[in-house]
Amino acid sequence: MDLEMEYEIPTWEQIYELLLNLANKIRRANFKPEVIVGISRGGWPPARIMSDLLENPALANVAAEFYLGIAKTKGEPIITQPVSVSVRGKRALVVDDVADTGKSLRLVRSHLEENGSTEVKIATIYYKPWSIVVPDWYEKETSHWIIFPWERKETVRNIVEQYRGEGKSIKEAKEKLVRSGLDRKLVERFIQEISEEQL
């Protein structure tokens, strides 16, 4: 995460609106998934909402994580939790919050195909232009770092730690987050909680 990176901070309502549009695109394409697969962890909230919007209760999950080696450089993702239901002979809709590198999406698609899924389509809320996988459906293209409603505290922690690591103050991190649109009281609360945890 670059300190100069621009952040995009969608609200729950904005996310819901994007998912409504995404569900409409999937319906118009006449794709009727027999199972919706959310990728852990960021894909879980949108997958659950998509299950509701497409009126399909067949919801599953899979976890694909980047292995961090000794040098802590990102390599290839690995499946750390196989798909939670049988997808053999089924059409699957993979849902994630963002297509960033695209490597996890590519891995999950292969995993489902290897487990017998007859057709795998991918839907994400956001798409980044450098992703090696272009989702079948997405709502918004961005180059910004997205701070989703379901990961705000985690992101504040990561940004604070990065600022500290670069010799910058927590105050600078706080001001950057607030200028980007994150609620000041929420940022202050998270920073307080993080500070207390480290005592």
mmCIF file of C-alpha atoms in Angstrom:
data_model
loop_
_atom_site.group_PDB
_atom_site.id
_atom_site.type_symbol
_atom_site.label_atom_id
_atom_site.label_comp_id
_atom_site.label_asym_id
_atom_site.label_seq_id
_atom_site.Cartn_x
_atom_site.Cartn_y
_atom_site.Cartn_z
ATOM 1 C CA MET A 1 0.000 0.000 0.000
ATOM 2 C CA ASP A 2 1.640 3.221 -1.199
ATOM 3 C CA LEU A 3 1.360 6.155 1.248
ATOM 4 C CA GLU A 4 0.404 8.439 -1.641
ATOM 5 C CA MET A 5 -2.295 6.061 -2.884
ATOM 6 C CA GLU A 6 -5.764 7.458 -3.356
ATOM 7 C CA TYR A 7 -8.577 5.745 -1.463
ATOM 8 C CA GLU A 8 -12.153 5.096 -2.492
ATOM 9 C CA ILE A 9 -14.521 4.598 0.430
ATOM 10 C CA PRO A 10 -17.958 3.396 -0.669
ATOM 11 C CA THR A 11 -20.825 3.389 1.827
ATOM 12 C CA TRP A 12 -23.046 0.374 2.494
ATOM 13 C CA GLU A 13 -25.800 2.057 0.430
ATOM 14 C CA GLN A 14 -23.460 2.679 -2.511
ATOM 15 C CA ILE A 15 -22.323 -0.961 -2.392
ATOM 16 C CA TYR A 16 -25.940 -2.116 -2.342
ATOM 17 C CA GLU A 17 -26.760 0.063 -5.361
ATOM 18 C CA LEU A 18 -23.766 -1.385 -7.269
ATOM 19 C CA LEU A 19 -24.893 -4.926 -6.380
ATOM 20 C CA LEU A 20 -28.463 -4.175 -7.545
ATOM 21 C CA ASN A 21 -27.016 -3.136 -10.920
ATOM 22 C CA LEU A 22 -24.780 -6.207 -11.017
ATOM 23 C CA ALA A 23 -27.713 -8.540 -10.307
ATOM 24 C CA ASN A 24 -29.672 -6.889 -13.137
ATOM 25 C CA LYS A 25 -26.786 -7.486 -15.559
ATOM 26 C CA ILE A 26 -26.605 -11.152 -14.577
ATOM 27 C CA ARG A 27 -30.383 -11.577 -15.027
ATOM 28 C CA ARG A 28 -30.308 -9.794 -18.410
ATOM 29 C CA ALA A 29 -27.520 -12.151 -19.522
ATOM 30 C CA ASN A 30 -29.918 -14.980 -18.623
ATOM 31 C CA PHE A 31 -27.273 -16.679 -16.471
ATOM 32 C CA LYS A 32 -28.936 -18.747 -13.763
ATOM 33 C CA PRO A 33 -26.307 -20.023 -11.349
ATOM 34 C CA GLU A 34 -27.080 -23.169 -9.405
ATOM 35 C CA VAL A 35 -24.608 -22.113 -6.715
ATOM 36 C CA ILE A 36 -23.146 -18.741 -5.710
ATOM 37 C CA VAL A 37 -19.591 -18.948 -4.390
ATOM 38 C CA GLY A 38 -18.202 -16.122 -2.260
ATOM 39 C CA ILE A 39 -14.415 -15.829 -2.035
ATOM 40 C CA SER A 40 -13.168 -15.390 1.524
ATOM 41 C CA ARG A 41 -13.174 -12.886 3.028
ATOM 42 C CA GLY A 42 -14.078 -9.858 0.926
ATOM 43 C CA GLY A 43 -16.465 -11.775 -1.296
ATOM 44 C CA TRP A 44 -18.669 -13.003 1.528
ATOM 45 C CA PRO A 45 -20.788 -9.856 2.075
ATOM 46 C CA PRO A 46 -21.484 -9.267 -1.650
ATOM 47 C CA ALA A 47 -22.105 -13.004 -2.241
ATOM 48 C CA ARG A 48 -24.737 -13.036 0.515
ATOM 49 C CA ILE A 49 -26.425 -9.962 -0.949
ATOM 50 C CA MET A 50 -26.254 -11.454 -4.455
ATOM 51 C CA SER A 51 -27.888 -14.619 -3.097
ATOM 52 C CA ASP A 52 -30.781 -12.438 -1.931
ATOM 53 C CA LEU A 53 -31.015 -10.321 -5.095
ATOM 54 C CA LEU A 54 -30.931 -13.335 -7.427
ATOM 55 C CA GLU A 55 -33.279 -15.200 -5.062
ATOM 56 C CA ASN A 56 -30.882 -18.120 -4.929
ATOM 57 C CA PRO A 57 -30.221 -19.551 -1.439
ATOM 58 C CA ALA A 58 -27.517 -21.959 -2.705
ATOM 59 C CA LEU A 59 -24.532 -20.152 -1.233
ATOM 60 C CA ALA A 60 -21.027 -21.557 -0.785
ATOM 61 C CA ASN A 61 -17.609 -20.240 0.101
ATOM 62 C CA VAL A 62 -14.000 -20.817 -0.821
ATOM 63 C CA ALA A 63 -10.799 -19.275 0.537
ATOM 64 C CA ALA A 64 -7.855 -18.312 -1.651
ATOM 65 C CA GLU A 65 -4.979 -16.528 0.052
ATOM 66 C CA PHE A 66 -1.629 -15.203 -1.001
ATOM 67 C CA TYR A 67 1.220 -17.116 0.578
ATOM 68 C CA LEU A 68 3.729 -14.751 2.170
ATOM 69 C CA GLY A 69 7.234 -16.240 2.206
ATOM 70 C CA ILE A 70 10.286 -15.311 4.250
ATOM 71 C CA ALA A 71 10.801 -12.102 2.281
ATOM 72 C CA LYS A 72 7.047 -11.406 2.640
ATOM 73 C CA THR A 73 6.665 -10.880 -1.069
ATOM 74 C CA LYS A 74 3.414 -11.976 -2.618
ATOM 75 C CA GLY A 75 3.650 -15.084 -4.722
ATOM 76 C CA GLU A 76 0.790 -17.075 -6.125
ATOM 77 C CA PRO A 77 -2.409 -17.562 -4.138
ATOM 78 C CA ILE A 78 -3.309 -20.972 -2.777
ATOM 79 C CA ILE A 79 -6.681 -22.509 -1.891
ATOM 80 C CA THR A 80 -6.760 -22.599 1.912
ATOM 81 C CA GLN A 81 -10.408 -23.688 2.166
ATOM 82 C CA PRO A 82 -11.889 -25.749 -0.687
ATOM 83 C CA VAL A 83 -15.351 -24.903 -1.961
ATOM 84 C CA SER A 84 -17.804 -25.742 0.837
ATOM 85 C CA VAL A 85 -20.411 -27.607 -1.257
ATOM 86 C CA SER A 86 -20.296 -29.908 -4.250
ATOM 87 C CA VAL A 87 -20.267 -27.980 -7.515
ATOM 88 C CA ARG A 88 -20.168 -31.096 -9.720
ATOM 89 C CA GLY A 89 -22.482 -30.666 -12.700
ATOM 90 C CA LYS A 90 -23.501 -27.162 -11.584
ATOM 91 C CA ARG A 91 -23.302 -23.648 -13.004
ATOM 92 C CA ALA A 92 -21.404 -21.474 -10.525
ATOM 93 C CA LEU A 93 -21.303 -17.732 -10.014
ATOM 94 C CA VAL A 94 -18.113 -16.616 -8.236
ATOM 95 C CA VAL A 95 -18.555 -13.352 -6.335
ATOM 96 C CA ASP A 96 -15.785 -11.168 -4.929
ATOM 97 C CA ASP A 97 -15.528 -7.529 -3.903
ATOM 98 C CA VAL A 98 -12.732 -6.600 -6.331
ATOM 99 C CA ALA A 99 -10.718 -8.013 -9.220
ATOM 100 C CA ASP A 100 -7.326 -6.612 -8.221
ATOM 101 C CA THR A 101 -4.464 -8.824 -9.426
ATOM 102 C CA GLY A 102 -7.030 -11.354 -10.676
ATOM 103 C CA LYS A 103 -4.845 -14.227 -9.483
ATOM 104 C CA SER A 104 -7.281 -15.402 -6.797
ATOM 105 C CA LEU A 105 -10.176 -15.258 -9.261
ATOM 106 C CA ARG A 106 -8.217 -17.314 -11.787
ATOM 107 C CA LEU A 107 -7.315 -19.872 -9.102
ATOM 108 C CA VAL A 108 -10.888 -20.171 -7.797
ATOM 109 C CA ARG A 109 -12.289 -20.570 -11.312
ATOM 110 C CA SER A 110 -9.812 -23.411 -11.962
ATOM 111 C CA HIS A 111 -10.623 -24.965 -8.564
ATOM 112 C CA LEU A 112 -14.356 -25.035 -9.376
ATOM 113 C CA GLU A 113 -13.750 -26.445 -12.861
ATOM 114 C CA GLU A 114 -11.486 -29.140 -11.412
ATOM 115 C CA ASN A 115 -14.305 -29.994 -8.989
ATOM 116 C CA GLY A 116 -16.735 -30.558 -11.861
ATOM 117 C CA SER A 117 -18.547 -27.245 -12.289
ATOM 118 C CA THR A 118 -19.990 -27.144 -15.809
ATOM 119 C CA GLU A 119 -19.839 -23.354 -16.132
ATOM 120 C CA VAL A 120 -18.111 -20.724 -14.011
ATOM 121 C CA LYS A 121 -18.901 -17.020 -14.313
ATOM 122 C CA ILE A 122 -17.338 -14.242 -12.239
ATOM 123 C CA ALA A 123 -18.947 -11.094 -10.815
ATOM 124 C CA THR A 124 -17.132 -8.412 -8.816
ATOM 125 C CA ILE A 125 -18.192 -5.000 -7.586
ATOM 126 C CA TYR A 126 -14.925 -3.352 -8.642
ATOM 127 C CA TYR A 127 -12.404 -4.115 -11.370
ATOM 128 C CA LYS A 128 -8.850 -2.795 -11.591
ATOM 129 C CA PRO A 129 -7.426 -2.322 -15.096
ATOM 130 C CA TRP A 130 -4.334 -4.436 -14.372
ATOM 131 C CA SER A 131 -6.270 -7.545 -13.299
ATOM 132 C CA ILE A 132 -5.296 -10.658 -15.281
ATOM 133 C CA VAL A 133 -8.963 -11.723 -15.119
ATOM 134 C CA VAL A 134 -11.712 -9.513 -16.476
ATOM 135 C CA PRO A 135 -14.898 -10.526 -14.634
ATOM 136 C CA ASP A 136 -17.927 -11.482 -16.697
ATOM 137 C CA TRP A 137 -19.710 -8.692 -14.816
ATOM 138 C CA TYR A 138 -18.445 -5.803 -12.731
ATOM 139 C CA GLU A 139 -19.849 -2.423 -11.819
ATOM 140 C CA LYS A 140 -17.001 -0.001 -11.405
ATOM 141 C CA GLU A 141 -13.437 0.314 -12.682
ATOM 142 C CA THR A 142 -10.898 2.043 -10.439
ATOM 143 C CA SER A 143 -7.188 2.323 -9.773
ATOM 144 C CA HIS A 144 -7.774 3.491 -6.191
ATOM 145 C CA TRP A 145 -7.388 1.415 -3.039
ATOM 146 C CA ILE A 146 -10.952 0.566 -1.998
ATOM 147 C CA ILE A 147 -11.849 0.611 1.674
ATOM 148 C CA PHE A 148 -14.987 -1.530 1.886
ATOM 149 C CA PRO A 149 -17.450 -1.130 4.776
ATOM 150 C CA TRP A 150 -16.613 -4.645 6.017
ATOM 151 C CA GLU A 151 -12.875 -3.989 6.367
ATOM 152 C CA ARG A 152 -12.555 -0.459 7.710
ATOM 153 C CA LYS A 153 -10.851 -1.272 11.006
ATOM 154 C CA GLU A 154 -8.453 -3.708 9.324
ATOM 155 C CA THR A 155 -7.543 -1.055 6.739
ATOM 156 C CA VAL A 156 -7.047 1.664 9.364
ATOM 157 C CA ARG A 157 -4.716 -0.724 11.218
ATOM 158 C CA ASN A 158 -2.728 -1.498 8.047
ATOM 159 C CA ILE A 159 -2.397 2.167 7.111
ATOM 160 C CA VAL A 160 -1.372 3.204 10.639
ATOM 161 C CA GLU A 161 1.254 0.436 10.735
ATOM 162 C CA GLN A 162 2.559 1.469 7.340
ATOM 163 C CA TYR A 163 2.833 5.120 8.354
ATOM 164 C CA ARG A 164 4.663 4.094 11.529
ATOM 165 C CA GLY A 165 7.010 1.891 9.511
ATOM 166 C CA GLU A 166 7.863 4.853 7.277
ATOM 167 C CA GLY A 167 8.583 7.064 10.293
ATOM 168 C CA LYS A 168 5.411 9.107 9.869
ATOM 169 C CA SER A 169 2.980 9.960 12.641
ATOM 170 C CA ILE A 170 -0.372 8.357 13.414
ATOM 171 C CA LYS A 171 -1.835 11.876 13.114
ATOM 172 C CA GLU A 172 -0.714 12.017 9.465
ATOM 173 C CA ALA A 173 -2.332 8.638 8.806
ATOM 174 C CA LYS A 174 -5.541 9.805 10.498
ATOM 175 C CA GLU A 175 -5.692 13.021 8.473
ATOM 176 C CA LYS A 176 -5.100 11.159 5.190
ATOM 177 C CA LEU A 177 -7.977 8.761 5.978
ATOM 178 C CA VAL A 178 -10.323 11.589 6.986
ATOM 179 C CA ARG A 179 -9.426 13.652 3.877
ATOM 180 C CA SER A 180 -10.215 10.552 1.796
ATOM 181 C CA GLY A 181 -13.728 10.423 3.212
ATOM 182 C CA LEU A 182 -13.594 8.047 6.184
ATOM 183 C CA ASP A 183 -15.589 9.324 9.159
ATOM 184 C CA ARG A 184 -13.297 11.121 11.643
ATOM 185 C CA LYS A 185 -14.997 9.642 14.737
ATOM 186 C CA LEU A 186 -14.692 6.140 13.310
ATOM 187 C CA VAL A 187 -10.997 6.614 12.471
ATOM 188 C CA GLU A 188 -10.317 7.988 15.964
ATOM 189 C CA ARG A 189 -12.201 5.104 17.562
ATOM 190 C CA PHE A 190 -10.252 2.494 15.589
ATOM 191 C CA ILE A 191 -6.907 4.173 16.313
ATOM 192 C CA GLN A 192 -7.813 4.255 20.028
ATOM 193 C CA GLU A 193 -8.750 0.540 19.990
ATOM 194 C CA ILE A 194 -5.579 -0.376 18.090
ATOM 195 C CA SER A 195 -3.447 1.621 20.545
ATOM 196 C CA GLU A 196 -5.102 -0.091 23.531
ATOM 197 C CA GLU A 197 -4.497 -3.535 22.001
ATOM 198 C CA GLN A 198 -0.788 -2.752 21.715
ATOM 199 C CA LEU A 199 -0.362 -1.801 25.394
#
